[in-house]
Amino acid sequence: MYKAFLIKYNEIGLKGKNRNFFENCLVNKVQDALDKLGEYRVYKEPGRVMVDCPDDYDYDDTVEALGTVFGIAGYAPIVVLPDTKWENIKAGVLDFIEKRFDKKDFTFKVFCKRGDKNYFKTSQDIAVDLGEVILEKFPELKVDIHKPQVSINVEVRQRTYIYTDCLKGPGGMPVGSGGKAMLLLSGGIDSPVAGYMIAKRGITLEATYFHAPPYTSERAKQKVVDLAKIISKYTGPIKLNVINFTDIQMYIYQTCPHEELTIIMRRYMMRIAERLAERGGCQGLVTGESIGQVASQTMQSLNCTNAVCSMPVFRPLIAFDKDDIIAISEKIDTFETSILPFEDCCTIFVAKHPVTRPILSVIEKSEELLSEKIDEMVDEAIKTREVIKVQ
Ligand code: ATP
Ligand code: MG
């Protein structure tokens, strides 16, 4: 019945002079999402993005793919009439109701939008007149202008669009419209959610994962690749940098006070991620940290970690409870993968009693003990990283 979709957006509509740029981004992202499925035509119309589907398209696959495109507030499968002749609109709407509803016993209201302001009827007149035409043909139906069970939408533009069901899109801004960030992606629950949330605001992601073979296994790494793959459904392709962190971790372990291990290790993660972020043209770092979750995420610990970065560090989950983070991870389908029981490099050299209120000057003093070899080791870790293109 449907051969096209109409896509609505919210925030992009508020963009004033930059609106064109955001609309073009959305068109590109919708096209990217649908290219995998077939030859769809995606194009702009005033205030809308339109999708014409190929003859052999699959409805469910299309709905699913559009549900992953940030920037889409809502999307409706539509019937397209080739013109705006009044006789054709009337016949088209009746035909639509005939086919769309098995039981014709609901209350309805007709909503009309007019693109062509010179059309011989106003939007209001079109809606009222169509209401009458519908009641004449289907006398069991009732009009309810306050709480209709069914909204019959008619848009009179170059052509005429008829639809009733508008599906909820993921919202946000089209990926690529807002810059680029480096996600520190672990195999846990939080960081994939953090990446999803930042991407939802229009940010392209690159990612860095620190592993510590042989203490962490190939399976642990694969789990991170799998997580990147799941979020890439929403974010588009992700370049994943895999850093071999073993030597650095061992060196810190052998050299620094054990209760400071986690915090010093995290500072080196941030330093390395920032170096890669600069190379990748990123404007910020992203982590899955949340205040108070673990010893390394107290305010004092976060300040100590932050102190090594000159780029802003974005922590979209900072004030989220674990339950709320889990709810999002279930929604975006990363939860089941995140809870697979593979070791993380952070948990391997963890101290019995890590400091929870580290003092920056004390940590910096301990790091001086690493001065002999650490710079070289960091350079080496960056040079020998593995790059995986995930999509
Ligand atoms: P997550 O569930 O995201 O792993 P977590 O609750 O385990 O988080 P931490 O281990 O303290 O918390 O990590 C805090 C943040 O540091 C993570 O959200 C992630 O952004 C980053 N991080 C931790 N370990 C790694 C790693 N091995 N590789 C890359 N980033 C990491
Ligand atoms: Mg973790």
Coordinates of N, CA and C in Angstrom, one line a residue, residues 3-205:
K3 N 4.4 3.4 -0.8 CA 5.6 3.3 -1.6 C 6.5 4.4 -1.2
A4 N 6.2 5.1 -0.2 CA 7.1 6.3 0.2 C 6.9 6.5 1.7
F5 N 7.9 7.3 2.3 CA 7.9 7.7 3.7 C 8.1 9.2 3.7
L6 N 7.4 9.8 4.7 CA 7.6 11.2 5.0 C 8.3 11.3 6.3
I7 N 9.4 12.1 6.3 CA 10.2 12.2 7.5 C 10.1 13.6 8.1
K8 N 9.8 13.6 9.5 CA 9.7 14.9 10.2 C 10.9 15.1 11.1
Y9 N 11.3 16.4 11.2 CA 12.3 16.7 12.2 C 11.9 17.8 13.0
N10 N 12.5 17.9 14.2 CA 12.1 19.0 15.1 C 13.2 20.1 15.2
E11 N 14.3 19.7 15.8 CA 15.3 20.8 16.1 C 15.9 21.4 14.9
I12 N 16.1 20.6 13.9 CA 16.7 21.1 12.6 C 15.9 22.3 12.1
G13 N 14.6 22.2 12.3 CA 13.7 23.2 11.8 C 14.0 24.6 12.5
L14 N 14.7 24.5 13.6 CA 14.9 25.8 14.4 C 16.2 26.4 14.0
K15 N 16.9 25.9 13.0 CA 18.3 26.3 12.8 C 18.5 27.5 12.0
G16 N 17.5 28.2 11.6 CA 17.7 29.5 10.9 C 18.6 29.3 9.7
K17 N 19.6 30.2 9.6 CA 20.5 30.2 8.4 C 21.2 28.9 8.1
N18 N 21.4 28.1 9.2 CA 22.2 26.8 9.0 C 21.3 25.7 8.7
R19 N 20.0 26.0 8.5 CA 19.0 24.9 8.3 C 19.3 24.0 7.2
N20 N 19.8 24.6 6.1 CA 20.1 23.8 4.9 C 21.2 22.8 5.2
F21 N 22.2 23.2 5.9 CA 23.3 22.3 6.2 C 22.8 21.1 7.0
F22 N 21.9 21.3 8.0 CA 21.4 20.2 8.8 C 20.5 19.4 8.0
E23 N 19.7 20.0 7.2 CA 18.8 19.2 6.3 C 19.6 18.3 5.4
N24 N 20.6 18.8 4.8 CA 21.4 18.0 3.9 C 22.1 16.9 4.6
C25 N 22.5 17.1 5.9 CA 23.1 16.1 6.7 C 22.1 14.9 6.9
L26 N 20.9 15.4 7.2 CA 19.8 14.4 7.5 C 19.5 13.5 6.2
V27 N 19.4 14.2 5.1 CA 19.2 13.5 3.8 C 20.3 12.5 3.6
N28 N 21.6 12.9 3.8 CA 22.7 12.0 3.6 C 22.6 10.8 4.5
K29 N 22.3 11.0 5.8 CA 22.2 9.9 6.8 C 21.1 9.0 6.5
V30 N 20.0 9.5 6.1 CA 18.8 8.6 5.7 C 19.2 7.8 4.5
Q31 N 19.9 8.4 3.5 CA 20.3 7.7 2.3 C 21.3 6.6 2.7
D32 N 22.3 6.9 3.6 CA 23.2 5.9 4.0 C 22.5 4.7 4.7
A33 N 21.6 5.0 5.5 CA 20.9 3.9 6.2 C 20.1 3.0 5.3
L34 N 19.6 3.6 4.2 CA 18.7 2.9 3.3 C 19.5 2.2 2.1
D35 N 20.7 2.7 1.8 CA 21.5 2.2 0.7 C 21.8 0.7 0.9
K36 N 21.9 0.3 2.2 CA 22.1 -1.1 2.4 C 21.0 -2.0 2.0
L37 N 19.8 -1.4 1.9 CA 18.6 -2.2 1.6 C 18.2 -2.2 0.1
G38 N 18.6 -1.2 -0.6 CA 18.2 -1.1 -2.0 C 18.2 0.3 -2.5
E39 N 17.6 0.5 -3.7 CA 17.7 1.8 -4.4 C 16.5 2.7 -4.0
Y40 N 16.7 3.4 -2.8 CA 15.8 4.4 -2.4 C 16.2 5.7 -2.9
R41 N 15.1 6.6 -3.1 CA 15.5 8.0 -3.4 C 15.1 8.9 -2.2
V42 N 16.1 9.6 -1.7 CA 15.8 10.4 -0.6 C 16.1 11.9 -1.0
Y43 N 15.1 12.8 -0.7 CA 15.2 14.2 -1.1 C 14.5 15.1 -0.2
K44 N 14.8 16.4 -0.3 CA 14.2 17.4 0.6 C 12.9 18.0 -0.1
E45 N 12.0 18.3 0.8 CA 10.9 19.1 0.4 C 10.7 20.1 1.6
P46 N 10.1 21.2 1.4 CA 10.0 22.3 2.4 C 9.6 21.7 3.8
G47 N 10.4 21.7 4.8 CA 10.1 21.2 6.1 C 10.1 19.7 6.3
R48 N 10.4 19.0 5.2 CA 10.3 17.5 5.3 C 11.5 16.9 4.5
V49 N 11.7 15.6 4.9 CA 12.6 14.8 4.0 C 11.7 13.7 3.5
M50 N 11.8 13.4 2.2 CA 10.9 12.4 1.6 C 11.8 11.2 1.1
V51 N 11.2 10.0 1.2 CA 11.8 8.8 0.8 C 10.9 8.1 -0.2
D52 N 11.4 7.9 -1.4 CA 10.6 7.0 -2.4 C 11.2 5.6 -2.3
C53 N 10.4 4.6 -2.1 CA 11.0 3.2 -2.0 C 11.0 2.5 -3.3
P54 N 11.9 1.6 -3.5 CA 11.9 0.8 -4.7 C 10.7 -0.2 -4.7
D55 N 10.3 -0.7 -5.9 CA 9.1 -1.5 -6.0 C 9.2 -2.7 -5.0
D56 N 10.4 -3.3 -4.9 CA 10.5 -4.6 -4.2 C 10.9 -4.4 -2.7
Y57 N 10.7 -3.2 -2.2 CA 11.3 -2.9 -0.8 C 10.5 -3.7 0.2
D58 N 11.2 -3.9 1.4 CA 10.7 -4.6 2.5 C 10.3 -3.5 3.6
Y59 N 9.0 -3.5 3.9 CA 8.5 -2.5 4.8 C 9.1 -2.5 6.2
D60 N 9.2 -3.7 6.8 CA 9.8 -3.8 8.2 C 11.2 -3.4 8.2
D61 N 12.0 -3.9 7.2 CA 13.4 -3.5 7.2 C 13.6 -2.0 7.1
T62 N 12.7 -1.4 6.3 CA 12.8 0.1 6.0 C 12.5 0.8 7.3
V63 N 11.4 0.4 8.0 CA 11.0 1.0 9.3 C 12.2 0.9 10.3
E64 N 12.8 -0.3 10.3 CA 13.9 -0.5 11.3 C 15.1 0.4 11.0
A65 N 15.4 0.5 9.7 CA 16.6 1.3 9.3 C 16.3 2.8 9.6
L66 N 15.1 3.3 9.3 CA 14.8 4.7 9.6 C 14.8 4.9 11.1
G67 N 14.5 3.9 11.9 CA 14.5 4.1 13.3 C 15.9 4.3 13.9
T68 N 16.9 4.1 13.1 CA 18.3 4.3 13.7 C 18.9 5.6 13.2
V69 N 18.2 6.5 12.5 CA 18.8 7.7 12.0 C 18.5 8.9 12.9
F70 N 19.5 9.3 13.6 CA 19.4 10.5 14.5 C 19.0 11.7 13.7
G71 N 18.1 12.5 14.2 CA 17.6 13.7 13.5 C 16.2 13.5 13.1
I72 N 15.7 12.2 13.0 CA 14.3 11.9 12.6 C 13.5 12.0 13.9
A73 N 12.5 12.9 13.9 CA 11.6 13.0 15.1 C 10.5 12.0 14.9
G74 N 10.0 11.9 13.6 CA 8.9 11.0 13.4 C 8.9 10.6 11.9
Y75 N 8.3 9.5 11.5 CA 8.3 9.1 10.1 C 7.0 8.3 9.8
A76 N 6.5 8.7 8.7 CA 5.2 8.1 8.3 C 5.2 7.4 7.0
P77 N 4.7 6.2 6.9 CA 4.5 5.6 5.6 C 3.4 6.3 4.9
I78 N 3.5 6.7 3.7 CA 2.5 7.5 3.1 C 2.0 7.0 1.7
V79 N 0.8 7.3 1.4 CA 0.3 7.1 0.0 C 0.5 8.4 -0.8
V80 N 1.1 8.3 -1.9 CA 1.3 9.5 -2.7 C 0.4 9.5 -3.9
L81 N -0.4 10.6 -4.1 CA -1.2 10.8 -5.3 C -0.3 11.7 -6.2
P82 N -0.3 11.4 -7.5 CA 0.6 12.1 -8.4 C 0.2 13.6 -8.6
D83 N -1.0 14.0 -8.2 CA -1.3 15.5 -8.4 C -2.2 16.0 -7.2
T84 N -2.8 17.1 -7.4 CA -3.6 17.7 -6.3 C -5.0 18.0 -6.8
K85 N -5.4 17.3 -7.8 CA -6.8 17.6 -8.3 C -7.8 17.1 -7.2
W86 N -8.7 18.0 -6.9 CA -9.7 17.8 -5.8 C -10.4 16.4 -5.9
E87 N -10.9 16.1 -7.1 CA -11.5 14.8 -7.3 C -10.6 13.7 -7.0
N88 N -9.4 13.8 -7.3 CA -8.4 12.7 -7.0 C -8.1 12.6 -5.5
I89 N -8.1 13.8 -4.9 CA -7.8 13.7 -3.4 C -9.0 13.0 -2.7
K90 N -10.2 13.4 -3.1 CA -11.3 12.8 -2.4 C -11.3 11.2 -2.7
A91 N -11.1 10.8 -3.9 CA -11.1 9.4 -4.2 C -9.9 8.7 -3.5
G92 N -8.8 9.4 -3.4 CA -7.6 8.8 -2.8 C -7.8 8.6 -1.3
V93 N -8.4 9.6 -0.7 CA -8.6 9.4 0.8 C -9.6 8.3 1.1
L94 N -10.6 8.2 0.3 CA -11.6 7.1 0.5 C -10.9 5.7 0.3
D95 N -10.2 5.7 -0.8 CA -9.4 4.4 -1.1 C -8.5 4.1 0.0
F96 N -7.8 5.1 0.6 CA -6.8 4.9 1.7 C -7.6 4.3 2.9
I97 N -8.7 4.8 3.2 CA -9.4 4.3 4.4 C -9.9 2.9 4.2
E98 N -10.4 2.7 3.0 CA -10.9 1.4 2.6 C -9.8 0.3 2.8
K99 N -8.6 0.6 2.4 CA -7.5 -0.4 2.4 C -6.8 -0.4 3.8
R100 N -6.7 0.7 4.4 CA -5.9 0.8 5.7 C -6.6 0.1 6.9
F101 N -8.0 0.3 6.9 CA -8.7 -0.2 8.1 C -9.7 -1.3 7.7
D102 N -9.5 -2.5 8.4 CA -10.4 -3.6 8.2 C -11.8 -3.2 8.8
K103 N -11.8 -2.8 10.0 CA -13.0 -2.4 10.7 C -13.2 -0.9 10.6
K104 N -14.3 -0.5 10.1 CA -14.5 1.0 9.9 C -15.5 1.5 11.0
D105 N -15.0 1.5 12.3 CA -15.8 1.9 13.4 C -15.1 2.7 14.4
F106 N -14.3 3.7 13.9 CA -13.5 4.5 14.8 C -13.9 5.9 14.7
T107 N -13.4 6.7 15.6 CA -13.5 8.2 15.5 C -12.3 8.7 14.8
F108 N -12.5 9.8 14.1 CA -11.4 10.4 13.3 C -11.4 11.9 13.2
K109 N -10.3 12.4 12.8 CA -10.2 13.8 12.4 C -9.3 14.0 11.2
V110 N -9.7 14.9 10.3 CA -8.8 15.1 9.2 C -7.9 16.3 9.5
F111 N -6.6 16.1 9.3 CA -5.7 17.2 9.4 C -5.1 17.5 8.0
C112 N -5.1 18.8 7.7 CA -4.6 19.1 6.3 C -3.5 20.2 6.4
K113 N -2.4 19.9 5.5 CA -1.4 21.0 5.3 C -1.3 21.3 3.9
R114 N -1.1 22.5 3.6 CA -1.1 22.9 2.2 C 0.3 23.5 1.8
G115 N 1.0 23.0 0.9 CA 2.2 23.6 0.4 C 1.9 24.7 -0.6
D116 N 0.9 24.5 -1.4 CA 0.6 25.5 -2.4 C -0.5 26.4 -1.9
K117 N 0.0 27.6 -1.6 CA -0.9 28.6 -0.9 C -2.0 29.2 -1.9
N118 N -1.8 28.9 -3.2 CA -2.8 29.3 -4.2 C -3.8 28.3 -4.4
Y119 N -3.8 27.2 -3.7 CA -4.8 26.1 -4.0 C -6.2 26.7 -3.7
F120 N -7.2 26.2 -4.4 CA -8.5 26.9 -4.4 C -9.2 26.7 -3.1
K121 N -8.7 25.8 -2.2 CA -9.4 25.7 -0.9 C -8.3 25.9 0.2
T122 N -8.7 26.4 1.3 CA -7.8 26.6 2.4 C -7.6 25.2 3.1
S123 N -6.6 25.1 3.9 CA -6.4 23.8 4.6 C -7.6 23.4 5.4
Q124 N -8.2 24.4 6.1 CA -9.3 24.2 7.0 C -10.5 23.6 6.1
D125 N -10.7 24.2 5.0 CA -11.8 23.8 4.1 C -11.6 22.4 3.6
I126 N -10.3 22.1 3.2 CA -10.0 20.8 2.7 C -10.4 19.7 3.8
A127 N -9.9 20.0 5.0 CA -10.1 19.1 6.1 C -11.6 18.9 6.3
V128 N -12.4 19.9 6.4 CA -13.8 19.8 6.7 C -14.5 19.1 5.5
D129 N -14.2 19.5 4.3 CA -14.9 18.9 3.2 C -14.5 17.4 3.1
L130 N -13.3 17.1 3.3 CA -12.9 15.6 3.3 C -13.6 14.9 4.4
G131 N -13.8 15.5 5.5 CA -14.5 14.9 6.6 C -15.9 14.5 6.2
E132 N -16.6 15.4 5.5 CA -17.9 15.1 5.0 C -17.9 14.0 4.0
V133 N -17.0 14.0 3.1 CA -16.9 13.0 2.0 C -16.7 11.6 2.7
I134 N -15.8 11.6 3.7 CA -15.6 10.3 4.4 C -16.8 9.8 5.1
L135 N -17.5 10.7 5.8 CA -18.7 10.3 6.5 C -19.8 9.7 5.6
E136 N -19.9 10.3 4.4 CA -20.9 9.9 3.4 C -20.6 8.5 3.0
K137 N -19.3 8.2 2.7 CA -19.0 6.9 2.3 C -19.0 5.8 3.4
F138 N -18.5 6.2 4.6 CA -18.4 5.3 5.7 C -19.2 5.8 6.9
P139 N -20.6 5.6 6.8 CA -21.4 6.3 7.8 C -21.2 5.8 9.3
E140 N -20.5 4.6 9.4 CA -20.2 4.1 10.8 C -19.1 4.9 11.5
L141 N -18.4 5.6 10.7 CA -17.3 6.4 11.4 C -17.9 7.7 12.0
K142 N -17.1 8.2 13.0 CA -17.6 9.4 13.7 C -16.4 10.4 13.8
V143 N -16.8 11.7 13.6 CA -15.7 12.7 13.8 C -15.6 13.0 15.3
D144 N -14.3 13.1 15.7 CA -14.0 13.6 17.1 C -12.9 14.6 16.9
I145 N -13.2 15.8 17.1 CA -12.1 16.8 16.8 C -11.2 17.0 18.0
H146 N -11.5 16.5 19.2 CA -10.7 16.6 20.4 C -9.8 15.4 20.6
K147 N -10.3 14.2 20.6 CA -9.5 13.0 20.9 C -9.8 12.0 19.8
P148 N -9.5 12.2 18.6 CA -9.8 11.2 17.5 C -8.9 9.9 17.7
Q149 N -9.5 8.8 17.5 CA -8.7 7.5 17.5 C -7.8 7.5 16.3
V150 N -8.2 8.0 15.2 CA -7.4 8.0 14.0 C -7.3 9.4 13.4
S151 N -6.0 9.8 13.1 CA -5.8 11.1 12.5 C -5.6 10.8 11.0
I152 N -6.4 11.4 10.1 CA -6.2 11.2 8.7 C -5.4 12.5 8.2
N153 N -4.2 12.3 7.9 CA -3.4 13.5 7.5 C -3.3 13.6 5.9
V154 N -3.6 14.8 5.5 CA -3.5 15.0 4.0 C -2.6 16.2 3.8
E155 N -1.5 16.0 3.0 CA -0.7 17.2 2.7 C -0.8 17.5 1.2
V156 N -1.2 18.7 0.9 CA -1.3 19.0 -0.5 C -0.1 19.9 -0.9
R157 N 0.8 19.3 -1.7 CA 2.0 20.0 -2.1 C 2.0 19.9 -3.6
Q158 N 3.2 19.6 -4.2 CA 3.2 19.4 -5.7 C 2.3 18.2 -6.0
R159 N 2.5 17.2 -5.1 CA 1.6 16.0 -5.1 C 0.8 16.0 -3.9
T160 N 0.0 14.9 -3.6 CA -0.7 14.8 -2.4 C -0.3 13.6 -1.6
Y161 N -0.1 13.9 -0.3 CA 0.3 12.8 0.6 C -0.8 12.4 1.6
I162 N -1.0 11.1 1.7 CA -2.0 10.7 2.7 C -1.4 9.7 3.7
Y163 N -1.6 10.0 5.0 CA -1.1 9.0 5.9 C -1.8 9.1 7.2
T164 N -1.7 8.0 8.0 CA -2.3 8.1 9.3 C -1.3 7.7 10.4
D165 N -0.5 6.8 10.2 CA 0.4 6.3 11.3 C 1.8 7.1 11.2
C166 N 2.1 7.7 12.3 CA 3.4 8.4 12.3 C 4.3 7.7 13.4
L167 N 5.4 7.0 13.0 CA 6.2 6.3 13.9 C 7.2 7.3 14.6
K168 N 7.5 6.9 15.8 CA 8.5 7.8 16.6 C 9.9 7.5 16.1
G169 N 10.6 8.6 15.7 CA 12.0 8.4 15.4 C 12.9 8.5 16.6
P170 N 14.2 8.3 16.5 CA 15.1 8.4 17.6 C 15.4 9.8 18.1
G171 N 15.0 10.9 17.3 CA 15.3 12.2 17.7 C 16.7 12.6 17.6
G172 N 17.1 13.6 18.2 CA 18.6 14.1 18.2 C 18.9 14.8 16.9
M173 N 20.1 14.8 16.5 CA 20.6 15.6 15.4 C 21.4 14.6 14.5
P174 N 21.4 14.9 13.1 CA 22.0 13.9 12.2 C 23.5 13.8 12.5
V175 N 24.0 12.6 12.6 CA 25.5 12.4 12.9 C 26.3 13.1 11.8
G176 N 27.3 13.8 12.3 CA 28.2 14.5 11.3 C 27.8 16.0 11.3
S177 N 26.7 16.4 11.9 CA 26.3 17.8 11.8 C 27.0 18.6 13.0
G178 N 27.7 17.8 13.9 CA 28.1 18.5 15.1 C 29.6 18.3 15.5
G179 N 30.4 17.8 14.6 CA 31.8 17.6 14.9 C 32.1 16.1 15.2
K180 N 33.3 15.9 15.8 CA 33.8 14.5 16.0 C 34.4 14.4 17.4
A181 N 34.2 13.2 18.0 CA 34.7 12.9 19.3 C 35.4 11.6 19.4
M182 N 36.3 11.4 20.3 CA 37.0 10.1 20.6 C 36.3 9.5 21.8
L183 N 35.7 8.3 21.6 CA 35.1 7.6 22.7 C 36.0 6.6 23.3
L184 N 36.2 6.6 24.6 CA 37.0 5.6 25.3 C 36.0 4.4 25.5
L185 N 36.1 3.4 24.7 CA 35.2 2.3 24.6 C 35.7 1.1 25.3
S186 N 35.1 0.7 26.4 CA 35.5 -0.5 27.1 C 34.5 -1.6 26.8
G187 N 34.6 -2.7 27.4 CA 33.6 -3.8 27.2 C 32.4 -3.7 28.1
G188 N 32.4 -2.6 28.9 CA 31.3 -2.5 30.0 C 30.0 -2.0 29.5
I189 N 29.1 -1.7 30.4 CA 27.8 -1.3 30.1 C 27.7 0.2 29.7
D190 N 28.6 1.0 30.4 CA 28.4 2.4 30.3 C 28.9 3.1 29.0
S191 N 30.2 2.7 28.6 CA 30.7 3.5 27.5 C 30.0 3.4 26.2
P192 N 29.4 2.2 25.9 CA 28.7 2.2 24.6 C 27.4 3.1 24.7
V193 N 26.8 3.2 25.9 CA 25.7 4.1 26.0 C 26.1 5.5 25.9
A194 N 27.3 5.9 26.5 CA 27.8 7.2 26.4 C 28.0 7.6 24.9
G195 N 28.6 6.7 24.2 CA 28.9 6.9 22.8 C 27.6 7.1 22.0
Y196 N 26.6 6.3 22.3 CA 25.3 6.5 21.6 C 24.7 7.9 21.9
M197 N 24.8 8.3 23.2 CA 24.2 9.6 23.5 C 24.9 10.8 22.9
I198 N 26.2 10.7 22.8 CA 26.9 11.8 22.2 C 26.6 11.8 20.6
A199 N 26.6 10.6 20.0 CA 26.3 10.5 18.6 C 25.0 11.1 18.3
K200 N 24.0 10.9 19.2 CA 22.7 11.3 19.1 C 22.6 12.8 18.9
R201 N 23.6 13.5 19.5 CA 23.6 15.0 19.3 C 24.3 15.4 18.1
G202 N 24.6 14.5 17.2 CA 25.1 14.8 15.9 C 26.6 14.7 15.7
I203 N 27.2 14.0 16.7 CA 28.7 13.9 16.7 C 29.1 12.5 16.1
T204 N 30.1 12.7 15.2 CA 30.7 11.5 14.6 C 31.7 10.9 15.6
L205 N 31.7 9.5 15.7 CA 32.6 8.9 16.7 C 33.8 8.2 16.1

